[in-house]
CSV table of C-alpha atoms and ligand atoms in Angstrom, one decimal:
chain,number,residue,atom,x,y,z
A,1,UNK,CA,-55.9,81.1,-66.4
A,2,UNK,CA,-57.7,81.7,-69.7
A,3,UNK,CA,-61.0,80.8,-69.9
A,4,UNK,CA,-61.0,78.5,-73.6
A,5,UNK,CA,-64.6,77.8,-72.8
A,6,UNK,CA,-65.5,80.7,-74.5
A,7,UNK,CA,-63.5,81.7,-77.1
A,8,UNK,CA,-64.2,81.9,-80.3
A,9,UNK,CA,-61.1,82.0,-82.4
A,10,UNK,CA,-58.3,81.1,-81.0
A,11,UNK,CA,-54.8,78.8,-82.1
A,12,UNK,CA,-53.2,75.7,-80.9
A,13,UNK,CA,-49.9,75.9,-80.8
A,14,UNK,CA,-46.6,73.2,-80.8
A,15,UNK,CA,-49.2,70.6,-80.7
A,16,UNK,CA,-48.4,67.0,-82.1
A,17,UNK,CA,-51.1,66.4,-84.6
A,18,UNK,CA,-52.2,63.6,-85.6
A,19,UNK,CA,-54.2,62.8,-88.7
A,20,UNK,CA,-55.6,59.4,-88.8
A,21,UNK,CA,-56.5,59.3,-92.5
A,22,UNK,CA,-53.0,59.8,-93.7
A,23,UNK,CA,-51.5,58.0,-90.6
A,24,UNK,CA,-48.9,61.1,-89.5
A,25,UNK,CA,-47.8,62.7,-85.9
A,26,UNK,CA,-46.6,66.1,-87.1
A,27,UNK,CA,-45.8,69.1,-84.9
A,28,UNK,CA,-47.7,72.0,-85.4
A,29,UNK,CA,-50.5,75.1,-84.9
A,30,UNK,CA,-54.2,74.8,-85.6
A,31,UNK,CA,-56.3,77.6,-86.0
A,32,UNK,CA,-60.2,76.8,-84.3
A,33,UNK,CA,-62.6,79.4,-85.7
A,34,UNK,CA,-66.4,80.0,-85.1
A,35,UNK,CA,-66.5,76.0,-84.0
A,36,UNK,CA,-64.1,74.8,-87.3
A,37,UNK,CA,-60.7,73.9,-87.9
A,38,UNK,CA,-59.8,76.9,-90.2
A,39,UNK,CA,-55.8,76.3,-90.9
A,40,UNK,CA,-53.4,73.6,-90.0
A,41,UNK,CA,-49.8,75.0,-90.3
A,42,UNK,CA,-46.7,72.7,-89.6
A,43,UNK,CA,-45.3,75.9,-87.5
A,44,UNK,CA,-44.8,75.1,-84.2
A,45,UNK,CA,-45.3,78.3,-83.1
A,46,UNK,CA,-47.6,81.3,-85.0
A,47,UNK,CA,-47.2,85.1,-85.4
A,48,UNK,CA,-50.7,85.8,-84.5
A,49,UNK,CA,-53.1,88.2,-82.6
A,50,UNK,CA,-55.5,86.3,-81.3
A,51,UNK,CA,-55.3,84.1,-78.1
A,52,UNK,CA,-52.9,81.0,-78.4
A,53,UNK,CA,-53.0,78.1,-75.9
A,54,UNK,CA,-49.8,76.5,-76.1
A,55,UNK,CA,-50.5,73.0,-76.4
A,56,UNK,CA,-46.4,72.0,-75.3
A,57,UNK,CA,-45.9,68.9,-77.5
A,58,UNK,CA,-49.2,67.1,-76.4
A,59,UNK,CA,-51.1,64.7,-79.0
A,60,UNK,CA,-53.8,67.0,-80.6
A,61,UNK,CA,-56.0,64.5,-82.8
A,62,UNK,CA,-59.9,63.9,-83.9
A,63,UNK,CA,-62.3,63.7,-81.3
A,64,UNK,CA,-63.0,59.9,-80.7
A,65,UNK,CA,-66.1,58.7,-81.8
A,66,UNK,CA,-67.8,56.0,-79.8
A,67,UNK,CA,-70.3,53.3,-81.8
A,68,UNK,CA,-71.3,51.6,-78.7
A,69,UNK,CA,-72.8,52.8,-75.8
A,70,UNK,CA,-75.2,52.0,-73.3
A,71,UNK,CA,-76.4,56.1,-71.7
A,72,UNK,CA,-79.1,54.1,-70.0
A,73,UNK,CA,-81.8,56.4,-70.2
A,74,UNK,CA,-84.7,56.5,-70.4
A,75,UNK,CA,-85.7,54.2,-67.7
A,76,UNK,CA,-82.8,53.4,-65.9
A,77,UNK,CA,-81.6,56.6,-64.9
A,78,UNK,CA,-80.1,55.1,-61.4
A,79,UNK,CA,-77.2,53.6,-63.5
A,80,UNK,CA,-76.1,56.8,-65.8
A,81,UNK,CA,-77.9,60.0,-67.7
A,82,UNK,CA,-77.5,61.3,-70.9
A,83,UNK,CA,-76.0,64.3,-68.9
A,84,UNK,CA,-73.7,61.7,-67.0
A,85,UNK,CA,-72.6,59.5,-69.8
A,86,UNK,CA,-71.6,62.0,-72.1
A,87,UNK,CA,-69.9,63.9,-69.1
A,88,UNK,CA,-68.1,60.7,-69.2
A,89,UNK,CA,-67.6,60.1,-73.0
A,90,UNK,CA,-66.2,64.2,-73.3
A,91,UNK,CA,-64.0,63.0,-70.2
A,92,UNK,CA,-63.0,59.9,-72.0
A,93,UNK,CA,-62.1,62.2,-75.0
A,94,UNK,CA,-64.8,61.3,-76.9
A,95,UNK,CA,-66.5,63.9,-78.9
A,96,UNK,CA,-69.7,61.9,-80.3
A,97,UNK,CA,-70.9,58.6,-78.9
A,98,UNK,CA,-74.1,56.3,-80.4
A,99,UNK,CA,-76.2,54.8,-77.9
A,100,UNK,CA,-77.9,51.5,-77.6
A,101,UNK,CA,-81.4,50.6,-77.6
A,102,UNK,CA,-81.8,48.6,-74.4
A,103,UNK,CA,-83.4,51.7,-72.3
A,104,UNK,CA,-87.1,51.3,-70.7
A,105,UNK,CA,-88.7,52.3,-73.0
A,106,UNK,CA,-86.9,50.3,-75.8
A,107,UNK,CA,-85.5,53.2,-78.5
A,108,UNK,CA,-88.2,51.2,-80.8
A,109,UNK,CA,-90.4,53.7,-82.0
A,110,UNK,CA,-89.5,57.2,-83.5
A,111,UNK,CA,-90.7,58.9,-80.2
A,112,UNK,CA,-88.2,57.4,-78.3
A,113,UNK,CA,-85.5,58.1,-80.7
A,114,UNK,CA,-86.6,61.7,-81.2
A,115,UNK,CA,-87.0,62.3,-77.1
A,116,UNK,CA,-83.3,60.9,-76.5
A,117,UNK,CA,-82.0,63.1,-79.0
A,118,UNK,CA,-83.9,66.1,-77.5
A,119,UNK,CA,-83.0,65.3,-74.3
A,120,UNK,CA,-78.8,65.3,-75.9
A,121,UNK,CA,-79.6,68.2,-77.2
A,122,UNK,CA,-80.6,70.0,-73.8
A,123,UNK,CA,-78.0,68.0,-71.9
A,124,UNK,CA,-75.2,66.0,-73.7
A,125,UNK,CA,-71.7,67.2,-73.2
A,126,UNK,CA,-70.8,65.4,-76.8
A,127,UNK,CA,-72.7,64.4,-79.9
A,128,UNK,CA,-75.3,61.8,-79.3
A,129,UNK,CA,-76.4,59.9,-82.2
A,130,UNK,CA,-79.1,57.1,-81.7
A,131,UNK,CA,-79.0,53.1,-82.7
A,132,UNK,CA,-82.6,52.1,-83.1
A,133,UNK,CA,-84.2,48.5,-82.5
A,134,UNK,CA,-84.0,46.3,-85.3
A,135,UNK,CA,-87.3,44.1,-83.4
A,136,UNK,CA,-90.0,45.8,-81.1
A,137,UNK,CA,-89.3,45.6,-77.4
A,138,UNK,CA,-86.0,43.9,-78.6
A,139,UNK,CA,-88.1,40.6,-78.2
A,140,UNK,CA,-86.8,39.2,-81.5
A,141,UNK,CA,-90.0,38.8,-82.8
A,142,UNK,CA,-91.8,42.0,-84.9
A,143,UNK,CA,-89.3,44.2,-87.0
A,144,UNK,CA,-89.9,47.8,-86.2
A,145,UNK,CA,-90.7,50.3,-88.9
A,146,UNK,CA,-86.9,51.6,-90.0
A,147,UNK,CA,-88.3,54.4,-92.3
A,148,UNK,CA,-89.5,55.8,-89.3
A,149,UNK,CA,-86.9,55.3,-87.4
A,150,UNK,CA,-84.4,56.8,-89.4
A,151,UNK,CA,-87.0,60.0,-90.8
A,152,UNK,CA,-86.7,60.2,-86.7
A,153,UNK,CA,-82.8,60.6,-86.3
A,154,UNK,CA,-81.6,56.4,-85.9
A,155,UNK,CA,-78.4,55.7,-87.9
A,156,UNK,CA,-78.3,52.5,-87.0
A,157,UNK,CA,-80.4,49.3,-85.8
A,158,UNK,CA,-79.8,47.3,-82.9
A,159,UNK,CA,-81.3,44.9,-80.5
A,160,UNK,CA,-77.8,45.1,-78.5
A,161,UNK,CA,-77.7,42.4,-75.7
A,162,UNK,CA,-79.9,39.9,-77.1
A,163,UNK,CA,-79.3,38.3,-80.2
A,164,UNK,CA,-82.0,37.3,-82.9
A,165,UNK,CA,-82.5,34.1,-82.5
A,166,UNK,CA,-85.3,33.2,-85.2
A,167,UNK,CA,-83.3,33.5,-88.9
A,168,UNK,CA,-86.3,34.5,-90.5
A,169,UNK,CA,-86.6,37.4,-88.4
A,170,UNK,CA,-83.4,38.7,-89.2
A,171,UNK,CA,-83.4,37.6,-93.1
A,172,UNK,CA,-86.2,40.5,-93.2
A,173,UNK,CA,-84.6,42.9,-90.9
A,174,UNK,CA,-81.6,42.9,-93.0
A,175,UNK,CA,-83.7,43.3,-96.5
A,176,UNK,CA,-85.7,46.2,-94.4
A,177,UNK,CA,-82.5,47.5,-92.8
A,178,UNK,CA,-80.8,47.2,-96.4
A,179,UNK,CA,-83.1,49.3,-98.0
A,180,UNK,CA,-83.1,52.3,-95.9
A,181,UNK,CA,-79.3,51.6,-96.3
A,182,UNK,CA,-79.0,51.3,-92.5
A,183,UNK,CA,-76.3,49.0,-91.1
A,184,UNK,CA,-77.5,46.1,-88.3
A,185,UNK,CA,-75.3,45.8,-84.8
A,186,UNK,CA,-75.2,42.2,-84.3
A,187,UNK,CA,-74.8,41.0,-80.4
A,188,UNK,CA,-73.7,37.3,-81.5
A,189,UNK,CA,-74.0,35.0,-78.9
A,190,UNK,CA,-76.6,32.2,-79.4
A,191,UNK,CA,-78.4,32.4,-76.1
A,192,UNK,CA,-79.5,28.7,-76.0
A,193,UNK,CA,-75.7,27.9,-75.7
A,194,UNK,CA,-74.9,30.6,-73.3
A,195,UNK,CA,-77.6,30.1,-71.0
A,196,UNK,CA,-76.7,31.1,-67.7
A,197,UNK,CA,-73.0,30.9,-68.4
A,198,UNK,CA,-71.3,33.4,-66.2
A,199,UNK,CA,-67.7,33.7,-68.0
A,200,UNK,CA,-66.5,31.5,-71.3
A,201,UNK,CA,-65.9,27.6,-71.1
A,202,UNK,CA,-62.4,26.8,-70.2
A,203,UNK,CA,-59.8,25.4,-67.7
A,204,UNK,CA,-60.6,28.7,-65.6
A,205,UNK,CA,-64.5,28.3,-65.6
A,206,UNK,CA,-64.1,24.5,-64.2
A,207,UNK,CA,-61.4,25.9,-62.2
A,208,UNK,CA,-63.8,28.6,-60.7
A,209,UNK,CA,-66.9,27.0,-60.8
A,210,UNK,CA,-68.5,28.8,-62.8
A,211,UNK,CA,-71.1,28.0,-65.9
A,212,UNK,CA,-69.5,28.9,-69.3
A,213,UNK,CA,-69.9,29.8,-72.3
A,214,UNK,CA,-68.3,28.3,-75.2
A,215,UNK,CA,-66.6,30.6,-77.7
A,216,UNK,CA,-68.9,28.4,-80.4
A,217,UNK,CA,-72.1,30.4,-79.0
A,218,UNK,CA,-70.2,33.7,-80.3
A,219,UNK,CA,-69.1,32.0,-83.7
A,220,UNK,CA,-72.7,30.0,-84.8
A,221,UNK,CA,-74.2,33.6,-84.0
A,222,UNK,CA,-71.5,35.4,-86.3
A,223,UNK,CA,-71.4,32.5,-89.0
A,224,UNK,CA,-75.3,32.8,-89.4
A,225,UNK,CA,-75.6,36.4,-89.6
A,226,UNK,CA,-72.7,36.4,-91.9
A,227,UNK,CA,-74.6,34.1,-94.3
A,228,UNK,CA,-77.8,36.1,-93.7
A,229,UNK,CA,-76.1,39.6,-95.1
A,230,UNK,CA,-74.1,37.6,-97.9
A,231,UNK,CA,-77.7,36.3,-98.6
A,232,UNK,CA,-79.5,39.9,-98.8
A,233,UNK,CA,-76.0,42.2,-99.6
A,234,UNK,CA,-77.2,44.4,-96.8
A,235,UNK,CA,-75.1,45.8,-94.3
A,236,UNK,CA,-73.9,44.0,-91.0
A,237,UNK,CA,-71.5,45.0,-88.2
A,238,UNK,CA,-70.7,42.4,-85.8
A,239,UNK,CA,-70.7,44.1,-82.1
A,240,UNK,CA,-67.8,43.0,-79.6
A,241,UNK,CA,-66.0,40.1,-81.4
A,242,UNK,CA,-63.9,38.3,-79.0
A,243,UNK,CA,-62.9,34.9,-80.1
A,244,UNK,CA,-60.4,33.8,-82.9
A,245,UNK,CA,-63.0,31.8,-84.5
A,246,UNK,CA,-65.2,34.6,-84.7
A,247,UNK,CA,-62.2,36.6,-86.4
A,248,UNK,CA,-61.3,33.6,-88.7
A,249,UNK,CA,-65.2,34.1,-90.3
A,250,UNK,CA,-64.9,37.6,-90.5
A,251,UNK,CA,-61.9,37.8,-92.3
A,252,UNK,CA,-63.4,34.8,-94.4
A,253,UNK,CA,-66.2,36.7,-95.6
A,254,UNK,CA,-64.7,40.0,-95.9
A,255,UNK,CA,-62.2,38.5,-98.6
A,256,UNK,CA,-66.0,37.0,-100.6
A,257,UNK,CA,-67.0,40.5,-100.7
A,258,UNK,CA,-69.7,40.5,-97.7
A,259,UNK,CA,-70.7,43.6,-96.3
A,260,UNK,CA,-69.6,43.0,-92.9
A,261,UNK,CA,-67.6,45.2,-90.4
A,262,UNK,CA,-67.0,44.5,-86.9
A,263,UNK,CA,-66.0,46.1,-83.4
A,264,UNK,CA,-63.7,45.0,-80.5
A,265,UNK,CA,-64.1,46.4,-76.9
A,266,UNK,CA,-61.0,47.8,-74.9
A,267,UNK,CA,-61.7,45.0,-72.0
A,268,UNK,CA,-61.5,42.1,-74.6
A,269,UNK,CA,-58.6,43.9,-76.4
A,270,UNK,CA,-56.8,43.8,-72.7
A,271,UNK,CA,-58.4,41.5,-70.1
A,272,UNK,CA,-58.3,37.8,-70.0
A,273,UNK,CA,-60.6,35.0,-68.3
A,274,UNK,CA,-58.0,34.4,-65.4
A,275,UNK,CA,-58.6,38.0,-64.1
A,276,UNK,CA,-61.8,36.4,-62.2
A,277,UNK,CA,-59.8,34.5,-60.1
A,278,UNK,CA,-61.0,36.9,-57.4
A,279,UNK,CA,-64.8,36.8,-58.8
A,280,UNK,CA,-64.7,41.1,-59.4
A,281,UNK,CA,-68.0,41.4,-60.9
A,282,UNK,CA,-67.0,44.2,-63.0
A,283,UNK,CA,-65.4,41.5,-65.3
A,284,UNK,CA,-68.4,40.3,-66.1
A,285,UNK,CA,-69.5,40.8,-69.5
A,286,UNK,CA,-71.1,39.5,-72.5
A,287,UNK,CA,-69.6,38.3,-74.3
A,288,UNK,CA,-67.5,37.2,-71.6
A,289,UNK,CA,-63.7,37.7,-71.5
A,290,UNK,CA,-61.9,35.2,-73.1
A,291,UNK,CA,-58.1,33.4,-73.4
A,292,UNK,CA,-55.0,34.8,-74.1
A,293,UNK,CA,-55.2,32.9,-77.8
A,294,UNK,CA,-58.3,34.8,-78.3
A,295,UNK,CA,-56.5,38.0,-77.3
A,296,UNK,CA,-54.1,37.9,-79.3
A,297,UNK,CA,-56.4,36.8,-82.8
A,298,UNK,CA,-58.1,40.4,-81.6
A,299,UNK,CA,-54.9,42.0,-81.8
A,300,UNK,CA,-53.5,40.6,-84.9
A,301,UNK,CA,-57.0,41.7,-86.7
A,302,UNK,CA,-57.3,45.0,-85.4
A,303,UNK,CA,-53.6,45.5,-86.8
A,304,UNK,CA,-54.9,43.7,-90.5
A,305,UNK,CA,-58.2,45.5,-90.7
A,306,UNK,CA,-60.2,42.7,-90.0
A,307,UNK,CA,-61.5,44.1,-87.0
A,308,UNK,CA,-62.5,47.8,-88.5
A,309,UNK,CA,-62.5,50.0,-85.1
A,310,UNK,CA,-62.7,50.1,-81.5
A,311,UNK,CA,-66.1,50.5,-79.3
A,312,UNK,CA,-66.3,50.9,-75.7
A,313,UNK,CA,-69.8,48.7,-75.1
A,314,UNK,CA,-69.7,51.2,-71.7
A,315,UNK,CA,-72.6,49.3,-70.1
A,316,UNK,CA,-73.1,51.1,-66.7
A,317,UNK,CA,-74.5,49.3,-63.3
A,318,UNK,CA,-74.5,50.2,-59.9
A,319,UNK,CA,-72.5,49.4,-56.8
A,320,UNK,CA,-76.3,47.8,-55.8
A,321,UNK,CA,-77.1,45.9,-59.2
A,322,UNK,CA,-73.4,44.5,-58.7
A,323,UNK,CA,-72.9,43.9,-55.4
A,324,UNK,CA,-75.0,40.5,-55.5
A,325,UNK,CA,-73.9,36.9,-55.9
A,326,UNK,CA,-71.8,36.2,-59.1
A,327,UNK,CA,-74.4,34.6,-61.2
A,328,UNK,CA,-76.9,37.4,-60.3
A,329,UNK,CA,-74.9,39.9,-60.9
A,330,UNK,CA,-76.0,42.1,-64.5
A,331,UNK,CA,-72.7,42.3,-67.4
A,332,UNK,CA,-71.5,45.2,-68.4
A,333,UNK,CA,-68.7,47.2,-67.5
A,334,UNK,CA,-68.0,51.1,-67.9
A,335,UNK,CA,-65.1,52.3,-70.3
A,336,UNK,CA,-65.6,55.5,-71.8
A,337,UNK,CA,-63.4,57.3,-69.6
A,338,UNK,CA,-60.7,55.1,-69.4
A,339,UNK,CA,-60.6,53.4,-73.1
A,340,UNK,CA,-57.7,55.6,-74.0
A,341,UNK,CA,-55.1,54.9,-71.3
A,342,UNK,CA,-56.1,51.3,-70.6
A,343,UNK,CA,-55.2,50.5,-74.2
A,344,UNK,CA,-52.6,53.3,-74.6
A,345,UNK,CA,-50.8,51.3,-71.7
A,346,UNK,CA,-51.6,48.1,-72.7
A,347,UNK,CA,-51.1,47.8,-76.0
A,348,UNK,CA,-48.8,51.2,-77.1
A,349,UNK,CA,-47.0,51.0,-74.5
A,350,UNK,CA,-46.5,47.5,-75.1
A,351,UNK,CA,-45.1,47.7,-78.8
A,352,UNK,CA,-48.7,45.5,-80.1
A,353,UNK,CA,-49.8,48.8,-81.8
A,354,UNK,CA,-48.8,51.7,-82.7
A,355,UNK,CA,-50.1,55.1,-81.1
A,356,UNK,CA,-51.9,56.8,-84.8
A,357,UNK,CA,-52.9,53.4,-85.5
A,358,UNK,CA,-54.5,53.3,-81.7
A,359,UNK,CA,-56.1,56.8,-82.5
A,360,UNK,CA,-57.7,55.7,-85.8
A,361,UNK,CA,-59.4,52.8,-84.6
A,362,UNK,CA,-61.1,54.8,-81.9
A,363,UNK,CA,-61.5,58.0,-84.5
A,364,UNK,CA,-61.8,57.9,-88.4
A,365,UNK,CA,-63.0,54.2,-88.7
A,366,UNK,CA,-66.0,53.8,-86.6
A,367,UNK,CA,-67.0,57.0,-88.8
A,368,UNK,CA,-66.7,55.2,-91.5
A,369,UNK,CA,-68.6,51.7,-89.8
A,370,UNK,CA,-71.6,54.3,-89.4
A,371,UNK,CA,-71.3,56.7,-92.2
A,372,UNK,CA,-70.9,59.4,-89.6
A,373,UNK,CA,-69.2,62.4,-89.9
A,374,UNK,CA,-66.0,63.2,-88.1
A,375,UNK,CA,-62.8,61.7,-87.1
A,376,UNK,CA,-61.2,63.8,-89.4
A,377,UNK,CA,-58.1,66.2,-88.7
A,378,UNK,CA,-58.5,68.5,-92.1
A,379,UNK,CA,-59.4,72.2,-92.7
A,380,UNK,CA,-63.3,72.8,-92.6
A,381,UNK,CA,-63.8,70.1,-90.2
A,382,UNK,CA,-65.8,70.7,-87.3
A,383,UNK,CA,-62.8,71.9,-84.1
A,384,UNK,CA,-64.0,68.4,-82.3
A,385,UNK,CA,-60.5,67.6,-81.2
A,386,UNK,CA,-58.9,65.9,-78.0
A,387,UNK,CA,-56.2,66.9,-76.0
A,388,UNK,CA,-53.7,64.1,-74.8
A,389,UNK,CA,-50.6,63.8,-72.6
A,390,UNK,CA,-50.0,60.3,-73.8
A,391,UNK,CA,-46.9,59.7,-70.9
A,392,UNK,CA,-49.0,61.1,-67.9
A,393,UNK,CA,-49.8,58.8,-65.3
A,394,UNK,CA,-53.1,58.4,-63.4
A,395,UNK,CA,-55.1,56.3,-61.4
A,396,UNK,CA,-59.1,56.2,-62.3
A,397,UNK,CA,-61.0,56.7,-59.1
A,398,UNK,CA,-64.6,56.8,-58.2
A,399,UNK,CA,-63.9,60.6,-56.9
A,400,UNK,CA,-62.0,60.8,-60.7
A,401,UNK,CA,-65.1,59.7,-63.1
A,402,UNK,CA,-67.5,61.2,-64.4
A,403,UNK,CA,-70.1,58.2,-65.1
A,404,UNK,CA,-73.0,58.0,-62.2
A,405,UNK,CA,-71.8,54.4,-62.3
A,406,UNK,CA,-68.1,52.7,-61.1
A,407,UNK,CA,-68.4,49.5,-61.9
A,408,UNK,CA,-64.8,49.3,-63.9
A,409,UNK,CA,-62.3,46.8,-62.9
A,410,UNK,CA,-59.6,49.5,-63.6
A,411,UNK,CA,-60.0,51.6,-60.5
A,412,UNK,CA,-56.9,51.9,-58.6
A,413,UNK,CA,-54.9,50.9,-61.1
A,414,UNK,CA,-52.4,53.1,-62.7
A,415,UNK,CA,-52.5,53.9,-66.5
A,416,UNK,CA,-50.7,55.7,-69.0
A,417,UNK,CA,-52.1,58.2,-71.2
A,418,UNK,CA,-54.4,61.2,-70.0
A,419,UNK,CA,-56.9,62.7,-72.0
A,420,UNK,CA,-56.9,66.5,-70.8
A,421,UNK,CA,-60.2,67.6,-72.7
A,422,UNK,CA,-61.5,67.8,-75.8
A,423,UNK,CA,-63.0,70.9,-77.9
A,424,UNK,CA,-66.7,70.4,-79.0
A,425,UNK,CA,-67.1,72.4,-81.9
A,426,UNK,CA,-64.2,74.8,-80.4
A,427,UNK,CA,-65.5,74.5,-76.5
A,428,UNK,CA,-63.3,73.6,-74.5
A,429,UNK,CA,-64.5,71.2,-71.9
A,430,UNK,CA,-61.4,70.3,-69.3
A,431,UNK,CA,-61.9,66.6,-67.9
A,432,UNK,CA,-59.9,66.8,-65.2
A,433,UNK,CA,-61.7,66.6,-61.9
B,1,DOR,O1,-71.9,43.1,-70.9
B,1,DOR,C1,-72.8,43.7,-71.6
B,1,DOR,N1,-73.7,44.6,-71.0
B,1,DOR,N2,-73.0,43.3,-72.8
B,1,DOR,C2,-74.1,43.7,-73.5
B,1,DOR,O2,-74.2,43.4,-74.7
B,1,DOR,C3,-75.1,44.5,-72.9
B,1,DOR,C4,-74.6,45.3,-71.8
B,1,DOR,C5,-75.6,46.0,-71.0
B,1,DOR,O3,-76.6,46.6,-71.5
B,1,DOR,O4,-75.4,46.0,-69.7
B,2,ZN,ZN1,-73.6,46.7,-75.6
């Protein structure tokens, strides 16, 4: 077998391309060059000297590009690594990810931001770009110094996990944030209202006996911060909506003219409260799942644009954080490796989106939620592509993943769609184990 590892210039041939920005699936060749994509030709196959790997109808699109999550170090380097995580994220067919600031130390200060993207640089299997603090040890108290920040590599602020609960606070962190024209991830869930809820307030949390958490905690949080960014015209993206109220105001204050954007998560996209029937701790998250209403107010404004992209909120723990009683178990599940199928099952392959629609929430938009570059199938781009076989069947495994952590509700279940590897600036890096 050829080794694509380490070639240089080389074509793609018969692939299926698809190009998010003008929403086509085209057969065709294209040519990767010293790291770029030099030609796109609607041949399927090319007279040509150089190498060729036949790509045999596969789906040959942008690299996704990953706005939330959690690499976990430094700090807690027991859950996932830079080295892991983004072994995960390439796996996942993910070419760039941004990761959260909730590490030990808190990505609060310009060292911290400049040491984690060192430590990408030395050992990342993708791009790594960094989401800064918007408050100093995320304690919601002291904004941090976002020149600084950003002079140190932070394209974003973020006090992921908590949300801000003093308005004040965040008025100024958005007029700070604003003027170093950096967007703020909001984690909206008023905590006073969530405290110690294990999964949302319903018939199934009185059924399971479990606290919840109103889907009101979610939309007070979003209804604030919305007013707070119509109040300064900075910029605000809302991190892991998942209720149809939060939607409702979304869409409300996009059609003012607020600068809002906002995010969903595969598992809120696809998983429903009643799934923790059995108590799996993997389905705990915050927010937490929610009801099939919900689900469906997710779908219908990923499909309108009031939901602008897809993030994973891959929030690694281990079998020992988990493997506690329910209510002391940490939230968070993993999804970088397995965003793709579980949604290309669950929603392509049940007709509630369409595949190039599926591939531009998870490519060109959150580019565009960020400013980052990427996401992008045109000539001069940088080759960071991935290679799909959207009908392949395979069952995620702990033997199967990449991430130091398992803690996914999805192993042993079958999916459709398998992401075969992506190129990194033309490097080939295979994800299957
Ligand atoms: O479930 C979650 N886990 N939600 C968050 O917002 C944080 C994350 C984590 O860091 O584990
Ligand atoms: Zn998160």
């Amino acid at each position: 077998m050829i080794d694509w590892k380490d070639r240089k210039e080389f074509w793609v041939a018969g692939a299926r391309i698809a190009d998010p920005v003008t929403g086509r699936i085209r057969t065709g060749s294209v040519l990767i060059r010293k790291g770029l994509i030099e030609e796109i030709t609607w041949q399927k196959q090319v007279k040509t000297d150089l190498p060729v790997l036949e790509a045999g109808g596969l789906l040959l699109a942008p690299g996704f590009i990953d706005i939330h999550t959690h690499l976990r170090e430094p700090g807690f380097e027991d859950k996932e690594t830079i080295e892991t995580g983004t072994a995960a994220a390439a796996a996942g067919g993910y070419t760039a990810i941004v990761c959260m600031a909730n590490t030990d130390p808190v990505i609060d200060d310009p060292t911290v931001v400049e040491h984690v993207l060192k430590r990408a640089a030395d050992s990342g299997n993708c791009r790594v770009y960094v989401i800064a603090a918007v408050t100093k040890g995320l304690e919601g108290v002291d904004i941090c110094e976002y020149h600084h920040l950003k002079e140190a590599g932070a394209v974003a602020l973020s006090d992921d996990g908590k949300y801000i609960t003093n308005s004040q606070v965040m008025r100024s962190a958005l007029e700070y944030a604003g003027m170093q024209g950096l967007v703020i991830i909001s984690h909206c869930e008023d905590p006073y209202l969530t405290n110690e809820s294990q999964m949302n307030e319903s018939y199934w949390s009185t059924k399971l006996g479990l606290k919840g958490a109103h889907a009101a905690s979610e939309e007070i949080a979003v209804a604030r911060d919305i007013r707070l960014a119509e109040l300064t015209g900075s910029m605000l993206h809302i991190a892991h909506v998942s209720t149809a109220g939060a939607v409702d105001l979304i869409k409300k204050a996009k059609k003012r003219g607020v600068v809002v954007t906002a995010e969903a998560t595969p598992h809120h996209l696809t998983l429903d409260e009643s799934m923790l029937e059995d108590y799996d701790r993997n389905l705990k998250v915050n927010p937490p799942l929610r009801g099939k209403k919900d689900i469906a107010a997710l779908l219908a404004a990923l499909r309108d644009g009031t939901i602008d992209c897809i993030a994973t909120d891959h929030a690694p723990h281990t079998a020992i954080d988990k493997q506690v009683e329910f209510d002391l178990a940490p939230p968070g599940m993993i999804g970088l490796e397995t965003s793709f199928a579980q949604l290309n099952t669950e929603l392509v392959g049940k007709g509630e989106l369409e595949l190039i629609d599926l591939i531009r929430l998870m490519t060109s938009r959150p580019a565009d939620v960020l400013g980052l570059p990427g996401g992008k199938m045109a000539e001069g781009e940088p080759a960071d592509l991935v290679l799909i076989d959207p009908n392949e069947r395979w069952t995620p495994e702990r033997e199967n993943l990449r991430s130091k952590s398992f803690n996914s509700p999805l192993l042993g279940k079958e999916l459709t769609g398998r992401v075969q590897g992506v190129f990194l600036e033309g490097k080939w890096f295979s994800s299957i184990i």
